[in-house]
Amino acid sequence: MCGIVGIVGQSPVNQSLYDALMVLQHRGQDAAGIVTCEGNKLHLRKDNGLARDVFHTSHMIKLRGNMGIAHVRYPTAGSSSSAEAQPFY
């Protein structure tokens, strides 16, 4: 029971992805992650915990780009290690 959202936009998507995770938080409380794409660079932030605890202003500033994907995890397999947090690339 995870939650996932992807956005492609004309402007930065980091805040919209975060807002979507807030709405999807009930789908998984174990870990949260966002990866954005800026040109040919990927910017990733993920960790164990609720989205509100994983992302701070300093993290959001680094998530640059007009497209991205975000995930909240409810573990049904694997461990609760932060290495299991998604998205993977």
PDB file of C-alpha atoms in Angstrom:
ATOM      1  CA  MET A   1       0.000   0.000   0.000  1.00  0.00           C
ATOM      2  CA  CYS A   2       2.433   2.664  -1.150  1.00  0.00           C
ATOM      3  CA  GLY A   3       1.642   6.017  -2.711  1.00  0.00           C
ATOM      4  CA  ILE A   4       3.307   7.377  -5.829  1.00  0.00           C
ATOM      5  CA  VAL A   5       2.925  10.530  -7.904  1.00  0.00           C
ATOM      6  CA  GLY A   6       4.709  11.895 -10.967  1.00  0.00           C
ATOM      7  CA  ILE A   7       4.558  15.407 -12.417  1.00  0.00           C
ATOM      8  CA  VAL A   8       5.883  16.954 -15.624  1.00  0.00           C
ATOM      9  CA  GLY A   9       5.448  20.725 -15.680  1.00  0.00           C
ATOM     10  CA  GLN A  10       6.489  24.051 -17.156  1.00  0.00           C
ATOM     11  CA  SER A  11       7.903  25.254 -13.815  1.00  0.00           C
ATOM     12  CA  PRO A  12       9.620  23.646 -10.796  1.00  0.00           C
ATOM     13  CA  VAL A  13       7.651  20.672  -9.447  1.00  0.00           C
ATOM     14  CA  ASN A  14       9.312  20.144  -6.040  1.00  0.00           C
ATOM     15  CA  GLN A  15       6.582  21.849  -3.995  1.00  0.00           C
ATOM     16  CA  SER A  16       3.772  20.163  -5.928  1.00  0.00           C
ATOM     17  CA  LEU A  17       5.372  16.765  -5.349  1.00  0.00           C
ATOM     18  CA  TYR A  18       5.707  17.482  -1.645  1.00  0.00           C
ATOM     19  CA  ASP A  19       2.082  18.633  -1.449  1.00  0.00           C
ATOM     20  CA  ALA A  20       1.004  15.423  -3.197  1.00  0.00           C
ATOM     21  CA  LEU A  21       2.933  13.349  -0.651  1.00  0.00           C
ATOM     22  CA  MET A  22       1.078  15.112   2.142  1.00  0.00           C
ATOM     23  CA  VAL A  23      -2.194  13.952   0.560  1.00  0.00           C
ATOM     24  CA  LEU A  24      -0.847  10.428  -0.012  1.00  0.00           C
ATOM     25  CA  GLN A  25       0.802  10.069   3.416  1.00  0.00           C
ATOM     26  CA  HIS A  26      -1.906   7.659   4.591  1.00  0.00           C
ATOM     27  CA  ARG A  27      -0.706   5.200   1.906  1.00  0.00           C
ATOM     28  CA  GLY A  28       2.653   4.734   3.653  1.00  0.00           C
ATOM     29  CA  GLN A  29       4.315   6.069   6.791  1.00  0.00           C
ATOM     30  CA  ASP A  30       7.601   4.157   6.719  1.00  0.00           C
ATOM     31  CA  ALA A  31       9.628   6.250   4.251  1.00  0.00           C
ATOM     32  CA  ALA A  32       9.312   9.051   1.712  1.00  0.00           C
ATOM     33  CA  GLY A  33      11.307  10.145  -1.308  1.00  0.00           C
ATOM     34  CA  ILE A  34      11.369  12.608  -4.168  1.00  0.00           C
ATOM     35  CA  VAL A  35      13.548  12.614  -7.269  1.00  0.00           C
ATOM     36  CA  THR A  36      13.461  15.511  -9.737  1.00  0.00           C
ATOM     37  CA  CYS A  37      15.048  15.898 -13.143  1.00  0.00           C
ATOM     38  CA  GLU A  38      16.837  19.067 -14.250  1.00  0.00           C
ATOM     39  CA  GLY A  39      18.179  18.644 -17.773  1.00  0.00           C
ATOM     40  CA  ASN A  40      20.280  15.484 -17.573  1.00  0.00           C
ATOM     41  CA  LYS A  41      20.719  15.609 -13.764  1.00  0.00           C
ATOM     42  CA  LEU A  42      18.657  13.804 -11.156  1.00  0.00           C
ATOM     43  CA  HIS A  43      18.213  15.269  -7.665  1.00  0.00           C
ATOM     44  CA  LEU A  44      17.171  12.810  -4.937  1.00  0.00           C
ATOM     45  CA  ARG A  45      16.089  13.081  -1.323  1.00  0.00           C
ATOM     46  CA  LYS A  46      14.707  10.065   0.547  1.00  0.00           C
ATOM     47  CA  ASP A  47      14.751   8.729   4.075  1.00  0.00           C
ATOM     48  CA  ASN A  48      12.756   6.814   6.651  1.00  0.00           C
ATOM     49  CA  GLY A  49       9.868   8.603   8.322  1.00  0.00           C
ATOM     50  CA  LEU A  50       6.916  10.772   7.454  1.00  0.00           C
ATOM     51  CA  ALA A  51       7.254  13.147   4.513  1.00  0.00           C
ATOM     52  CA  ARG A  52       7.022  16.169   6.825  1.00  0.00           C
ATOM     53  CA  ASP A  53      10.080  14.872   8.701  1.00  0.00           C
ATOM     54  CA  VAL A  54      12.084  13.800   5.635  1.00  0.00           C
ATOM     55  CA  PHE A  55      11.882  17.103   3.721  1.00  0.00           C
ATOM     56  CA  HIS A  56      13.062  20.439   5.081  1.00  0.00           C
ATOM     57  CA  THR A  57      13.595  23.732   3.257  1.00  0.00           C
ATOM     58  CA  SER A  58      17.261  22.948   2.606  1.00  0.00           C
ATOM     59  CA  HIS A  59      16.283  19.669   0.926  1.00  0.00           C
ATOM     60  CA  MET A  60      13.506  21.209  -1.144  1.00  0.00           C
ATOM     61  CA  ILE A  61      15.820  23.890  -2.563  1.00  0.00           C
ATOM     62  CA  LYS A  62      18.088  21.139  -3.946  1.00  0.00           C
ATOM     63  CA  LEU A  63      15.187  19.314  -5.684  1.00  0.00           C
ATOM     64  CA  ARG A  64      15.354  21.387  -8.870  1.00  0.00           C
ATOM     65  CA  GLY A  65      13.654  20.541 -12.132  1.00  0.00           C
ATOM     66  CA  ASN A  66      10.391  20.600 -14.053  1.00  0.00           C
ATOM     67  CA  MET A  67       9.684  16.878 -13.738  1.00  0.00           C
ATOM     68  CA  GLY A  68       9.808  14.427 -10.893  1.00  0.00           C
ATOM     69  CA  ILE A  69       8.389  11.480  -9.054  1.00  0.00           C
ATOM     70  CA  ALA A  70       7.587  11.051  -5.364  1.00  0.00           C
ATOM     71  CA  HIS A  71       6.845   8.021  -3.195  1.00  0.00           C
ATOM     72  CA  VAL A  72       5.657   7.125   0.292  1.00  0.00           C
ATOM     73  CA  ARG A  73       6.391   3.577   1.430  1.00  0.00           C
ATOM     74  CA  TYR A  74       4.391   1.070   3.388  1.00  0.00           C
ATOM     75  CA  PRO A  75       6.672  -1.951   3.752  1.00  0.00           C
ATOM     76  CA  THR A  76       5.234  -5.335   2.890  1.00  0.00           C
ATOM     77  CA  ALA A  77       8.611  -6.904   2.133  1.00  0.00           C
ATOM     78  CA  GLY A  78      12.238  -6.109   2.797  1.00  0.00           C
ATOM     79  CA  SER A  79      13.580  -4.245   5.797  1.00  0.00           C
ATOM     80  CA  SER A  80      12.853  -0.850   7.267  1.00  0.00           C
ATOM     81  CA  SER A  81      16.324   0.395   6.290  1.00  0.00           C
ATOM     82  CA  SER A  82      16.571   3.803   4.597  1.00  0.00           C
ATOM     83  CA  ALA A  83      18.181   1.924   1.686  1.00  0.00           C
ATOM     84  CA  GLU A  84      14.698   0.517   1.010  1.00  0.00           C
ATOM     85  CA  ALA A  85      13.216   4.025   0.655  1.00  0.00           C
ATOM     86  CA  GLN A  86      12.149   4.875  -2.867  1.00  0.00           C
ATOM     87  CA  PRO A  87      12.416   6.124  -5.564  1.00  0.00           C
ATOM     88  CA  PHE A  88      15.449   4.178  -6.787  1.00  0.00           C
ATOM     89  CA  TYR A  89      17.555   5.094  -9.794  1.00  0.00           C
TER      90      TYR A  89
END
